[in-house]
Short mmCIF file of the N, C-alpha and C atoms (twelve columns), coordinates in Angstrom:
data_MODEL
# 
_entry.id   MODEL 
# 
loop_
_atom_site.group_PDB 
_atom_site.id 
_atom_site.type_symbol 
_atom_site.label_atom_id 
_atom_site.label_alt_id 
_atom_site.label_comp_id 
_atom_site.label_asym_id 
_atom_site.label_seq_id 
_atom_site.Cartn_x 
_atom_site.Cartn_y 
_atom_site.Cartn_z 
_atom_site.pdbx_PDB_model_num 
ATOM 1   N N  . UNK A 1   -10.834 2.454   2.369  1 
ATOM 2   C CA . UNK A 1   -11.327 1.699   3.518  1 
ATOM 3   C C  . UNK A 1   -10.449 1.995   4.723  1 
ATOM 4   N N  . UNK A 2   -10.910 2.293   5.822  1 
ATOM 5   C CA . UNK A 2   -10.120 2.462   7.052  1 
ATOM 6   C C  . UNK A 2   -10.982 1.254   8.234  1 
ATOM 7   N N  . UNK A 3   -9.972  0.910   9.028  1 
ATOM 8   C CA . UNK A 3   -10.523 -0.141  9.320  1 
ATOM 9   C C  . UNK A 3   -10.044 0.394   11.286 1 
ATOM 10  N N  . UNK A 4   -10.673 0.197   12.117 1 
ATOM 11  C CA . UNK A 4   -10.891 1.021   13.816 1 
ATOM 12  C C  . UNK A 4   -10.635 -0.311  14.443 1 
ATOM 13  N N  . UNK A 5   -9.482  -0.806  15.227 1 
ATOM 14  C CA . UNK A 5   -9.606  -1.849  16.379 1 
ATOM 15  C C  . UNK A 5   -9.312  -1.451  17.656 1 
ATOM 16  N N  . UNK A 6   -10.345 -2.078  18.250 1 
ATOM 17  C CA . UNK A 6   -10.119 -1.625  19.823 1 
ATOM 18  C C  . UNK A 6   -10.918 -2.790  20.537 1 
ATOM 19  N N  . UNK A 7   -10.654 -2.687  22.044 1 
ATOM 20  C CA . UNK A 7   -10.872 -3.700  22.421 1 
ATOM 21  C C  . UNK A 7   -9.912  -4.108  23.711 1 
ATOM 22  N N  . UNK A 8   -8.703  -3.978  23.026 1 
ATOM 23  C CA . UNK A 8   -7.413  -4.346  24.061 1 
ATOM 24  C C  . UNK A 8   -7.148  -4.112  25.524 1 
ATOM 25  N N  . UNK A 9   -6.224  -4.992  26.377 1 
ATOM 26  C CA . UNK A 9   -6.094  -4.144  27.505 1 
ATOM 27  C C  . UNK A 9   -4.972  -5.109  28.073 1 
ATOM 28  N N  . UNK A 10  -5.700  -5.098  29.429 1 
ATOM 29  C CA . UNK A 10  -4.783  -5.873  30.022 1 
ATOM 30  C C  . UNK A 10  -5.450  -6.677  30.999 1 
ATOM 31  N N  . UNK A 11  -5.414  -8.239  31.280 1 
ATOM 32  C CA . UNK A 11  -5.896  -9.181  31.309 1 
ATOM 33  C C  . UNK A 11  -4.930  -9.989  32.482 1 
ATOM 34  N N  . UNK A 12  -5.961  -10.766 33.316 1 
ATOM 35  C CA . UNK A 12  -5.046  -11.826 33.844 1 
ATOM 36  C C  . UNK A 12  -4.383  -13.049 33.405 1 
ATOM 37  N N  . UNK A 13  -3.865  -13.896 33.220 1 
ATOM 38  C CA . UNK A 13  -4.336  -15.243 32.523 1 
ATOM 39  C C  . UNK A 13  -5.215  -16.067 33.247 1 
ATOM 40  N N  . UNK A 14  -5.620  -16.490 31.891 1 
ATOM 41  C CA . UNK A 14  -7.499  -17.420 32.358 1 
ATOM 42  C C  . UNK A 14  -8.387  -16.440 31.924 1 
ATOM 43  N N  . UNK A 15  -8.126  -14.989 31.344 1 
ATOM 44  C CA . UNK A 15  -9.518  -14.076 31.349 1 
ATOM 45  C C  . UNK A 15  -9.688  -14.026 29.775 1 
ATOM 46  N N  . UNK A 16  -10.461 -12.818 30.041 1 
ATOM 47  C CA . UNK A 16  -11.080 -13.089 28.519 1 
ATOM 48  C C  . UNK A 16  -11.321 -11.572 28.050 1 
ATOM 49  N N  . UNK A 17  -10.954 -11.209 26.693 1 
ATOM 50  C CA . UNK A 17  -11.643 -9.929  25.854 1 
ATOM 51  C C  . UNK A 17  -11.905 -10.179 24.953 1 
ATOM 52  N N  . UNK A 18  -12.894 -9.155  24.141 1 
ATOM 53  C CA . UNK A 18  -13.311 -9.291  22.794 1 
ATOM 54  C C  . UNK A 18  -12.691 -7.821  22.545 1 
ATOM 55  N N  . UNK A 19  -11.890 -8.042  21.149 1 
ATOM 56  C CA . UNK A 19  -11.977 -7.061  20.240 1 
ATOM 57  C C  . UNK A 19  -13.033 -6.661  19.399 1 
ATOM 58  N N  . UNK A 20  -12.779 -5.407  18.728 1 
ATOM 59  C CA . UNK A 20  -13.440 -5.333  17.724 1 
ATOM 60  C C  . UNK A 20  -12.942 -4.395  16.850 1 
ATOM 61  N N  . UNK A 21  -13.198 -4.618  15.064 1 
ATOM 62  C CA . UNK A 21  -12.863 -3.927  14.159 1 
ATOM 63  C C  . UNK A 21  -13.907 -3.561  13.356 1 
ATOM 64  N N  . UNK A 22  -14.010 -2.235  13.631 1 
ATOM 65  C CA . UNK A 22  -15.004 -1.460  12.409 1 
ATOM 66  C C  . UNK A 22  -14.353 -1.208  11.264 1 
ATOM 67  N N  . UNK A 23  -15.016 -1.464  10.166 1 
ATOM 68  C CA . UNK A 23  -14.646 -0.643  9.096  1 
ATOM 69  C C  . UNK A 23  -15.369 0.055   8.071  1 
ATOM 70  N N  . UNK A 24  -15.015 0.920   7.699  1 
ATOM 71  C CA . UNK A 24  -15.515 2.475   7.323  1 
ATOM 72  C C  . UNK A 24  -14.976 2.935   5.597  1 
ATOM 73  N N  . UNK A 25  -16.062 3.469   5.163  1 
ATOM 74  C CA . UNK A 25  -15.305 3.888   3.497  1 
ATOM 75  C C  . UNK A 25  -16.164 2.832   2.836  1 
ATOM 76  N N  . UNK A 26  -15.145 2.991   1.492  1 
ATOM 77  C CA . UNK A 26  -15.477 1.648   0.588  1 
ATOM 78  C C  . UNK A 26  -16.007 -0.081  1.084  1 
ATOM 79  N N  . UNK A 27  -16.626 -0.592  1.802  1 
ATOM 80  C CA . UNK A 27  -16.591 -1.241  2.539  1 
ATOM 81  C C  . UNK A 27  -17.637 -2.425  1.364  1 
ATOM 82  N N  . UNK A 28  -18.097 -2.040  0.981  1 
ATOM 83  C CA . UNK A 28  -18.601 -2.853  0.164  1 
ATOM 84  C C  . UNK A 28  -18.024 -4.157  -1.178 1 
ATOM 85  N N  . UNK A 29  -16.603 -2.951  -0.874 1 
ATOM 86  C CA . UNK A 29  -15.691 -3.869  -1.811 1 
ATOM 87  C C  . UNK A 29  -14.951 -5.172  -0.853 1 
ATOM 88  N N  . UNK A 30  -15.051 -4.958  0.365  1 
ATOM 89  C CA . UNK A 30  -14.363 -5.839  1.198  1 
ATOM 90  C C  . UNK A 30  -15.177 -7.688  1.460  1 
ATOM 91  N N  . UNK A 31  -14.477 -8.553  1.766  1 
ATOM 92  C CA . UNK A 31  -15.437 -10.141 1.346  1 
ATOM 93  C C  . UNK A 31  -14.469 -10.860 2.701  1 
ATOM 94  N N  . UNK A 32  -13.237 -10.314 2.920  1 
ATOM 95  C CA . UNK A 32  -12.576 -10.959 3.953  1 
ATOM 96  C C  . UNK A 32  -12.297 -10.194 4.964  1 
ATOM 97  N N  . UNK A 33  -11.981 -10.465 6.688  1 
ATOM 98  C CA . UNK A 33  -11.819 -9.708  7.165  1 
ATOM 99  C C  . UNK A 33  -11.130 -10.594 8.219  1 
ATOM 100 N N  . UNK A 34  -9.925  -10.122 8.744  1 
ATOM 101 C CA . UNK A 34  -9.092  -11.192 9.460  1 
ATOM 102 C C  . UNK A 34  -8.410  -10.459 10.642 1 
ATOM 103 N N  . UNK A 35  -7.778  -11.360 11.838 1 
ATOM 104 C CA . UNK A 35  -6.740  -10.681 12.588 1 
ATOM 105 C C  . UNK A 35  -5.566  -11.307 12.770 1 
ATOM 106 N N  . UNK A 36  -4.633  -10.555 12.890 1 
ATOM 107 C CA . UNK A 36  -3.226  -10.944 13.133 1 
ATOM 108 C C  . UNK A 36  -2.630  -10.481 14.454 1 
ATOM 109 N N  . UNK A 37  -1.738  -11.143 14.586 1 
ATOM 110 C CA . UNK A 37  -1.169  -10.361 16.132 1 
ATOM 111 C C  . UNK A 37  0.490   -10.516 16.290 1 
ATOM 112 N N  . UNK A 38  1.385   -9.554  16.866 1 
ATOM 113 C CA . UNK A 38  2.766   -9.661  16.505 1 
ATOM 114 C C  . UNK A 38  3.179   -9.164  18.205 1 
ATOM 115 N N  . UNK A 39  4.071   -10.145 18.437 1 
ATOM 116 C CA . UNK A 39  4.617   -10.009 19.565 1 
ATOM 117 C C  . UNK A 39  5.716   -9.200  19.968 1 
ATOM 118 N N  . UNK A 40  5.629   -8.808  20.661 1 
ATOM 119 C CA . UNK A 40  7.232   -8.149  20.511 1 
ATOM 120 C C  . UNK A 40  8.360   -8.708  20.586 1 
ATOM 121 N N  . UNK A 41  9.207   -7.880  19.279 1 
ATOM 122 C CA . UNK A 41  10.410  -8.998  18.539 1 
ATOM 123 C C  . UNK A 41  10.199  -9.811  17.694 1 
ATOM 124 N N  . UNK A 42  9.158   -10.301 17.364 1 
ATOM 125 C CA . UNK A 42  8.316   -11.481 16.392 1 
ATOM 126 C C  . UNK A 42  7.465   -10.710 15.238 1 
ATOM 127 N N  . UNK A 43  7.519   -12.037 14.443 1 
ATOM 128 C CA . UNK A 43  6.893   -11.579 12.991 1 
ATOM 129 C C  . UNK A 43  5.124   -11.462 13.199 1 
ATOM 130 N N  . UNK A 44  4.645   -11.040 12.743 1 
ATOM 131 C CA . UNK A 44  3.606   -10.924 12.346 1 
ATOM 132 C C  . UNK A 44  2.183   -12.166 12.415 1 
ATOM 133 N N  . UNK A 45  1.828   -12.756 12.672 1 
ATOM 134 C CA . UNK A 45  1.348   -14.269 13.184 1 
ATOM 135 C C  . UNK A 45  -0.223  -13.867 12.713 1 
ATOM 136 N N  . UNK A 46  -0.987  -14.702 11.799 1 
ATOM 137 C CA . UNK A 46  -2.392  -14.575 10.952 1 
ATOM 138 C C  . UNK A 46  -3.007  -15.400 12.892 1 
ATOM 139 N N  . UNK A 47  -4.006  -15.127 13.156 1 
ATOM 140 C CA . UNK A 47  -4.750  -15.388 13.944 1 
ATOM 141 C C  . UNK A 47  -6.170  -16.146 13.579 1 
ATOM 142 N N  . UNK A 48  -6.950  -15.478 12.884 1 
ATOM 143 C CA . UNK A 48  -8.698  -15.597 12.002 1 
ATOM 144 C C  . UNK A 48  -8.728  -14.980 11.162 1 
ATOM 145 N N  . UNK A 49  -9.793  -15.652 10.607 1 
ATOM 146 C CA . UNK A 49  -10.171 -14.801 9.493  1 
ATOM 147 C C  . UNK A 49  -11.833 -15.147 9.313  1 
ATOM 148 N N  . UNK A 50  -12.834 -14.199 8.574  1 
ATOM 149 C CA . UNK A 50  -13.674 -14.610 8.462  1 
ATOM 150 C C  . UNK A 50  -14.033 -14.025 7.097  1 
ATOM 151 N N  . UNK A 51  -15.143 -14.954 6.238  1 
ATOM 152 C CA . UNK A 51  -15.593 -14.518 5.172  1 
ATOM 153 C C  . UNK A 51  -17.082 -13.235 5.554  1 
ATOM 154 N N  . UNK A 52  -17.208 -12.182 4.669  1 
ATOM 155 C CA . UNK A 52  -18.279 -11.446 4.805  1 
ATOM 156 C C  . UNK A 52  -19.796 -12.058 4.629  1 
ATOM 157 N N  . UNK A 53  -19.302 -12.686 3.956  1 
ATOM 158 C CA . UNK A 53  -20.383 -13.171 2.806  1 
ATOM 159 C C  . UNK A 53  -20.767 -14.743 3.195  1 
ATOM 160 N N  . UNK A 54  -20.369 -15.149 3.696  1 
ATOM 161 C CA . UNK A 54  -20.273 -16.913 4.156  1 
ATOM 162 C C  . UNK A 54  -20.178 -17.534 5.509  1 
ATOM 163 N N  . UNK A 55  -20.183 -18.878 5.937  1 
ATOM 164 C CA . UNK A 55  -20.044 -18.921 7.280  1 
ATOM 165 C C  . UNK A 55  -18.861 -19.932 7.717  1 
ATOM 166 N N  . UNK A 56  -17.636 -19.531 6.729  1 
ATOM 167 C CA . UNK A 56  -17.446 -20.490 7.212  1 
ATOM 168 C C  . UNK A 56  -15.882 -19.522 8.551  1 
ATOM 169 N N  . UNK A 57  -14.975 -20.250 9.027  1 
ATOM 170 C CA . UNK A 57  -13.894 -18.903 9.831  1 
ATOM 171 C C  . UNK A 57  -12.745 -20.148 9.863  1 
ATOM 172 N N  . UNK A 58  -11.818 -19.367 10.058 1 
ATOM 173 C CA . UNK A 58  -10.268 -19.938 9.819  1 
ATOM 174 C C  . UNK A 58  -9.450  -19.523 10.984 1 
ATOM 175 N N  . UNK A 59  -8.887  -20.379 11.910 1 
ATOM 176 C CA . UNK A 59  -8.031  -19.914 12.888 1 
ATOM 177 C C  . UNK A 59  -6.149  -20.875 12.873 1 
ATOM 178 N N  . UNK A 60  -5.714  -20.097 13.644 1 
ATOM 179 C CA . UNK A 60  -4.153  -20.497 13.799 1 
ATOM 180 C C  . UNK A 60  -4.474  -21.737 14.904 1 
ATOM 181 N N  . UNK A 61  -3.739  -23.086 14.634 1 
ATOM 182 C CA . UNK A 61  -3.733  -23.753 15.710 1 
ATOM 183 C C  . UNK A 61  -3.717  -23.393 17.230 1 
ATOM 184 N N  . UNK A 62  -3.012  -22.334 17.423 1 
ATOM 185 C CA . UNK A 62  -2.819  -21.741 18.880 1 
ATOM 186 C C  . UNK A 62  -3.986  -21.377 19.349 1 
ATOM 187 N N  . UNK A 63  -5.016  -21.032 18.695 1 
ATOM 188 C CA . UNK A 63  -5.737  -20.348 19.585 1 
ATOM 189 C C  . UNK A 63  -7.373  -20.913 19.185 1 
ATOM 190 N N  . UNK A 64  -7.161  -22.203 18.428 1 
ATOM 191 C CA . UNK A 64  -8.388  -22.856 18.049 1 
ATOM 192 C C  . UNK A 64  -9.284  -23.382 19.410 1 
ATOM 193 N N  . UNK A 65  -10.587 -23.131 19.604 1 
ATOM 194 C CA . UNK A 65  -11.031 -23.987 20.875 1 
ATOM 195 C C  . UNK A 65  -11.065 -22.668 21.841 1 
ATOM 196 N N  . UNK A 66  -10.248 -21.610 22.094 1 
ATOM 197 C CA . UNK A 66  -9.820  -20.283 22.718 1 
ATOM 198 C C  . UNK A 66  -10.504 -19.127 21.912 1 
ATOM 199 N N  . UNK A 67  -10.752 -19.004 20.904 1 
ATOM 200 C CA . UNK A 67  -10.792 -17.637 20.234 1 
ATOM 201 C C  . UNK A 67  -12.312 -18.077 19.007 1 
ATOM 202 N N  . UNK A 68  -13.162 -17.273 18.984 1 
ATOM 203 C CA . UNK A 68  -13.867 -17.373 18.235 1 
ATOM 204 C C  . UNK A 68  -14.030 -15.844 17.638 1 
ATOM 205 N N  . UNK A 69  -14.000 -16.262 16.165 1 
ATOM 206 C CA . UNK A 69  -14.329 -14.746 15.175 1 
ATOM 207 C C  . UNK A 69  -15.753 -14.825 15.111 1 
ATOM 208 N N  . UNK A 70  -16.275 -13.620 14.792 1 
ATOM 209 C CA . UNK A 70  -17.790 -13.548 14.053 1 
ATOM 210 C C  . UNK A 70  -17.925 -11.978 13.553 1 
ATOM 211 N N  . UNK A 71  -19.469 -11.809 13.344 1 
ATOM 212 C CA . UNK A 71  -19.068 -10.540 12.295 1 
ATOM 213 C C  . UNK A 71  -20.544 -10.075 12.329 1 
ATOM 214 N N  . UNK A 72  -20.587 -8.924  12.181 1 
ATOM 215 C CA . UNK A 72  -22.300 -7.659  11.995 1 
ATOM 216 C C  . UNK A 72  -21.911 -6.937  11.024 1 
ATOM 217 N N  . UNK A 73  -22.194 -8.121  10.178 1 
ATOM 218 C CA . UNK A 73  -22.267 -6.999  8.252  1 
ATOM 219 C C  . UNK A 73  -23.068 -6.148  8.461  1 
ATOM 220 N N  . UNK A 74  -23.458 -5.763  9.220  1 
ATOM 221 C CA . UNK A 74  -24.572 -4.542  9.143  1 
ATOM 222 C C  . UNK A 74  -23.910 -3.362  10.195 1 
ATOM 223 N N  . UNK A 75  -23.006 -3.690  10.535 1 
ATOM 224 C CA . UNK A 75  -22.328 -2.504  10.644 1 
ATOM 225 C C  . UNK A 75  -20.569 -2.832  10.998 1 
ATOM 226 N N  . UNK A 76  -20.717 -3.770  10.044 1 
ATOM 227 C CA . UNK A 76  -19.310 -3.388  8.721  1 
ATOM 228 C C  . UNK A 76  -18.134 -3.904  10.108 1 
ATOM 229 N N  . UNK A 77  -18.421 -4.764  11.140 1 
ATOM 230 C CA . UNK A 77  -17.812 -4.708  12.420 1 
ATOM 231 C C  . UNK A 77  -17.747 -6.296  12.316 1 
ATOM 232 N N  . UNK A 78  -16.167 -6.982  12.484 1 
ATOM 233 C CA . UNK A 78  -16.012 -8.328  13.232 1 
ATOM 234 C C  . UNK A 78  -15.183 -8.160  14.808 1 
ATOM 235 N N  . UNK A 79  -15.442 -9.181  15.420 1 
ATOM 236 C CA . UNK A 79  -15.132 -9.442  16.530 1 
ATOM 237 C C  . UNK A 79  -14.078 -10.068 16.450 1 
ATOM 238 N N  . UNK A 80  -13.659 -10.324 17.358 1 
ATOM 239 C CA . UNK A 80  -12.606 -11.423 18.038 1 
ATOM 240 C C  . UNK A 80  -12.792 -11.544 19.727 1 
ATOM 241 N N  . UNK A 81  -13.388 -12.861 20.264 1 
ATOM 242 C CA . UNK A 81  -13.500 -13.305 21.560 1 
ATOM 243 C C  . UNK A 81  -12.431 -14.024 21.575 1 
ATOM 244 N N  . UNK A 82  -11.827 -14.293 22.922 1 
ATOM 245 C CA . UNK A 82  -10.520 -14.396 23.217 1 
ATOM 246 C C  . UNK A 82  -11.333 -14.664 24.332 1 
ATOM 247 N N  . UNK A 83  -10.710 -16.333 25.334 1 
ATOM 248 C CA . UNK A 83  -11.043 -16.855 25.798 1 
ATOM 249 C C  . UNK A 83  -9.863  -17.446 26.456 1 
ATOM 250 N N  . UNK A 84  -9.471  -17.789 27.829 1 
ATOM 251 C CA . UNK A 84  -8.699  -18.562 28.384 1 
ATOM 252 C C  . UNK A 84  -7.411  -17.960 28.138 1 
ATOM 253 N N  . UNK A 85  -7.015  -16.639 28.062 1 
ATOM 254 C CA . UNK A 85  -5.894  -16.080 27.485 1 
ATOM 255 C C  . UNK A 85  -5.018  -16.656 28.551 1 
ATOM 256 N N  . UNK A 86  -3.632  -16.858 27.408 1 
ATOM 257 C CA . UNK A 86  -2.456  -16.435 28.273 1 
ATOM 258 C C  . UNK A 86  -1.201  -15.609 27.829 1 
ATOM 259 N N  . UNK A 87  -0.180  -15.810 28.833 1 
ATOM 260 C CA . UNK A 87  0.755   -14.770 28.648 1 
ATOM 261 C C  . UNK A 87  1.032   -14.829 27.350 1 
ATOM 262 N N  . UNK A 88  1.431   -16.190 26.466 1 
ATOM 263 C CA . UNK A 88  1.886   -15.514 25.101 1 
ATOM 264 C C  . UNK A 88  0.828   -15.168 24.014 1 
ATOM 265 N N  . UNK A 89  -0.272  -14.992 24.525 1 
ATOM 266 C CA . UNK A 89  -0.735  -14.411 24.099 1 
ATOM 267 C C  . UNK A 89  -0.232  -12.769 23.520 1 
ATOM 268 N N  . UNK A 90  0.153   -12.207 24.422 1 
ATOM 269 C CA . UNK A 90  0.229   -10.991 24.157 1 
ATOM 270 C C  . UNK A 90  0.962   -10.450 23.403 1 
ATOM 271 N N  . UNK A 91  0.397   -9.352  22.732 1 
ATOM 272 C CA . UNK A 91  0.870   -8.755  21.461 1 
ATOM 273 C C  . UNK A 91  0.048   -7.838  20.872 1 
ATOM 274 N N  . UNK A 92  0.162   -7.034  20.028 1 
ATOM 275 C CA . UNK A 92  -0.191  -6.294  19.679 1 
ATOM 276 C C  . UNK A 92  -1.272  -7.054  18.296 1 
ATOM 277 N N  . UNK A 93  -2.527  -6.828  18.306 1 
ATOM 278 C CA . UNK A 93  -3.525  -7.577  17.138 1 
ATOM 279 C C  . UNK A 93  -4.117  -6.388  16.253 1 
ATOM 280 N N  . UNK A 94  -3.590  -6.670  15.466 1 
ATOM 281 C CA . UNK A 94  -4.339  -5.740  14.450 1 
ATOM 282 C C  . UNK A 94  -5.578  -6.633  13.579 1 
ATOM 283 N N  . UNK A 95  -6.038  -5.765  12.901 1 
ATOM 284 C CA . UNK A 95  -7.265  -6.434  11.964 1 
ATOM 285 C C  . UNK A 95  -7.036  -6.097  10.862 1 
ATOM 286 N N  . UNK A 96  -7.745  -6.624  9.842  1 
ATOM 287 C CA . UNK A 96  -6.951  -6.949  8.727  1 
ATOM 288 C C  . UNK A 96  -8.187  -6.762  7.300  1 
ATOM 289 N N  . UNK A 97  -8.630  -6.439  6.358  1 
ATOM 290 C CA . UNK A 97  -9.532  -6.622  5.405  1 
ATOM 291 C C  . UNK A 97  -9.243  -6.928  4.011  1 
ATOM 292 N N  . UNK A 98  -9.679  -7.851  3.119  1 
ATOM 293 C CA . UNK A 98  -9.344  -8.234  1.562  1 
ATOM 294 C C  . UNK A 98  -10.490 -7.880  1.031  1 
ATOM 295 N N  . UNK A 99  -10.137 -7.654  -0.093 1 
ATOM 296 C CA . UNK A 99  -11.269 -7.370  -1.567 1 
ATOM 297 C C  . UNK A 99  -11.535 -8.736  -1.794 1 
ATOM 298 N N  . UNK A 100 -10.776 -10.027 -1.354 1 
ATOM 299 C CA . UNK A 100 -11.421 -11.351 -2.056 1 
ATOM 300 C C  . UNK A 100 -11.411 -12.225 -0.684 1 
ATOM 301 N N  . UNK A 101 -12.256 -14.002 -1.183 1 
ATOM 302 C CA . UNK A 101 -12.223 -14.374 0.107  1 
ATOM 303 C C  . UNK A 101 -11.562 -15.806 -0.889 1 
ATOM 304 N N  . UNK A 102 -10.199 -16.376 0.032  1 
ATOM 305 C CA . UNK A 102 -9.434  -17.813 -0.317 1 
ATOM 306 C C  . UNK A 102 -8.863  -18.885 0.850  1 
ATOM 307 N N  . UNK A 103 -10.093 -19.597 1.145  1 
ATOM 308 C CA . UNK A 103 -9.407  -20.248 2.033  1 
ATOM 309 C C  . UNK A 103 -8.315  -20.873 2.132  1 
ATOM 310 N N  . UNK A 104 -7.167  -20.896 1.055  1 
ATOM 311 C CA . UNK A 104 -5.985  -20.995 1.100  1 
ATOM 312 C C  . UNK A 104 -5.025  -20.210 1.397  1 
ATOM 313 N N  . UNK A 105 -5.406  -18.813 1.520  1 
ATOM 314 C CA . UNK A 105 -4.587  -17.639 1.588  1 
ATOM 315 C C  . UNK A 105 -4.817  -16.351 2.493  1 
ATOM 316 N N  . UNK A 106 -6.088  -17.086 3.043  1 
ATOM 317 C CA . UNK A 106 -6.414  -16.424 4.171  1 
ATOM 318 C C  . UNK A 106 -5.640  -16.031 5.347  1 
ATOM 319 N N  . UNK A 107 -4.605  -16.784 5.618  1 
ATOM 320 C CA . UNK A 107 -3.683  -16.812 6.597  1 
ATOM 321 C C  . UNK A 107 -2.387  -16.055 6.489  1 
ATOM 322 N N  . UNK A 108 -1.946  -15.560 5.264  1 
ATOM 323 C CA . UNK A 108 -0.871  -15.015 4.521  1 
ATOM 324 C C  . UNK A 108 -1.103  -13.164 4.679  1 
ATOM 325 N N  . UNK A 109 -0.510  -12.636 5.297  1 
ATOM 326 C CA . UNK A 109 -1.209  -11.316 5.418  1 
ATOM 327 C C  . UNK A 109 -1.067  -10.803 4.060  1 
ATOM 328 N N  . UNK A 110 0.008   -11.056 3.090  1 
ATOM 329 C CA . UNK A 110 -0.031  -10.350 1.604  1 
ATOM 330 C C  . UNK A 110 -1.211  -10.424 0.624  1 
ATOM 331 N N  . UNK A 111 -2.454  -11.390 1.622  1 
ATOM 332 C CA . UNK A 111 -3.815  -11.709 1.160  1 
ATOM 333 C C  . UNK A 111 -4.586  -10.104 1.338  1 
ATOM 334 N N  . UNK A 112 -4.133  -9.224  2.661  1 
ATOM 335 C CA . UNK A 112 -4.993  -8.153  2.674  1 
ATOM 336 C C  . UNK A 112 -4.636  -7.136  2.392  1 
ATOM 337 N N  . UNK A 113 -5.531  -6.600  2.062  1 
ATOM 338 C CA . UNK A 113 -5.243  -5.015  1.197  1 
ATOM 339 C C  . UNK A 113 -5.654  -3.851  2.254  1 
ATOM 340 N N  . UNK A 114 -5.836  -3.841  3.417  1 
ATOM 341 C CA . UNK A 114 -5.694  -2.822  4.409  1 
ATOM 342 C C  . UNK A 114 -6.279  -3.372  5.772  1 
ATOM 343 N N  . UNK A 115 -5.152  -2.337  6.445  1 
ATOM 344 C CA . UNK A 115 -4.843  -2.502  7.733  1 
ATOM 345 C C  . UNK A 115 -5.363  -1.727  8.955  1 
ATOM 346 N N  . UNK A 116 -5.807  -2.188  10.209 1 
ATOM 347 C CA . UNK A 116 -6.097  -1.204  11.094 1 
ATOM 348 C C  . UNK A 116 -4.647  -0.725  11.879 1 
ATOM 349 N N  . UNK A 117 -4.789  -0.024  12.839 1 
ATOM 350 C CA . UNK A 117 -3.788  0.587   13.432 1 
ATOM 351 C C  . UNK A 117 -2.938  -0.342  14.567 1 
ATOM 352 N N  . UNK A 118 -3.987  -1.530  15.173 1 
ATOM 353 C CA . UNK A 118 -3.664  -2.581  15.899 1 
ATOM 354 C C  . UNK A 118 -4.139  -2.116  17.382 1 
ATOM 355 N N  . UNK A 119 -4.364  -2.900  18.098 1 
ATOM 356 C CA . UNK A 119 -4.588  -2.888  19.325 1 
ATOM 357 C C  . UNK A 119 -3.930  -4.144  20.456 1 
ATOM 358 N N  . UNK A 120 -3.281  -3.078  21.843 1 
ATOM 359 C CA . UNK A 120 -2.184  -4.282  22.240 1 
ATOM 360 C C  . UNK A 120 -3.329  -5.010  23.569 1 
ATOM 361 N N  . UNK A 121 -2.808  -6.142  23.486 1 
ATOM 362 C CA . UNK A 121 -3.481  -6.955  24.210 1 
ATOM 363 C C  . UNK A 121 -2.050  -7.884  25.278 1 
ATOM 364 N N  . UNK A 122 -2.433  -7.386  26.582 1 
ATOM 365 C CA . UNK A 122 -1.207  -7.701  27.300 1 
ATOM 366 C C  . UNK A 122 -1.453  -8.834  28.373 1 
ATOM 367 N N  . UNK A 123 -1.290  -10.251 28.561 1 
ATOM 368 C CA . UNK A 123 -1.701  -10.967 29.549 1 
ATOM 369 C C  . UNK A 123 -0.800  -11.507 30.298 1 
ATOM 370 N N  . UNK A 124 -0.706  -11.035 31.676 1 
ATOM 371 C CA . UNK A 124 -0.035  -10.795 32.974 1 
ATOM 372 C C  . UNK A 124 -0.597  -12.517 33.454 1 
ATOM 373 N N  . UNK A 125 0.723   -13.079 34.390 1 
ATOM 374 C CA . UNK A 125 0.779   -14.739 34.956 1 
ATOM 375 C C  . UNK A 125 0.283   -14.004 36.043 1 
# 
């Protein structure tokens, strides 16, 4: 499975982008599909997640109300809208895919079994 994010840029605060992550290959084995984002100097931070198969989506307090996931199983692609950004926002977001779906462990990146390359998302005061 290889997984394509793009999307990123550079933003005012108050604006807004959508990412997006394709993924490609084995894709059929995949049920979760999530993003994370890591700041520079900082660990790694679970963002969303969404099930393939279900409706339900999982976000980090920070960005609940701001950020909505969704997803086109039909071409193997979730989103991420990003809404009202601000500066700490920024960071580099990668996307994320599992072979299983646990709403307990969704948030834990050792939940996914492959990674996209990340895409940086930079928001200027």
């Amino acid at each position: 499975v290889q997984l394509q994010a793009s999307g990123g840029g550079l933003v005012q605060a108050g604006g807004s982008l959508r990412l997006s992550c394709a993924a490609s290959g084995l894709t059929s084995s995949l049920y979760t599909m999530g993003w994370f984002r890591q700041a520079l100097g900082k660990e790694r931070d679970f963002v969303s997640a969404i099930p393939l198969y279900g409706s339900s989506t999982n976000y980090a307090d920070s960005v609940k109300g701001r950020f909505t996931i969704s997803k086109d199983v039909a071409k193997n692609t979730v989103y991420l809208q990003m809404y009202t950004l601000q500066p700490e926002d920024t960071a580099v977001y990668y996307c994320a895919a599992a072979t299983s779906y646990s709403g307990t462990f969704v948030s834990l990146s050792d939940f996914y079994n492959y990674w996209g390359q990340g895409t940086l998302v930079t928001v200027s005061s």
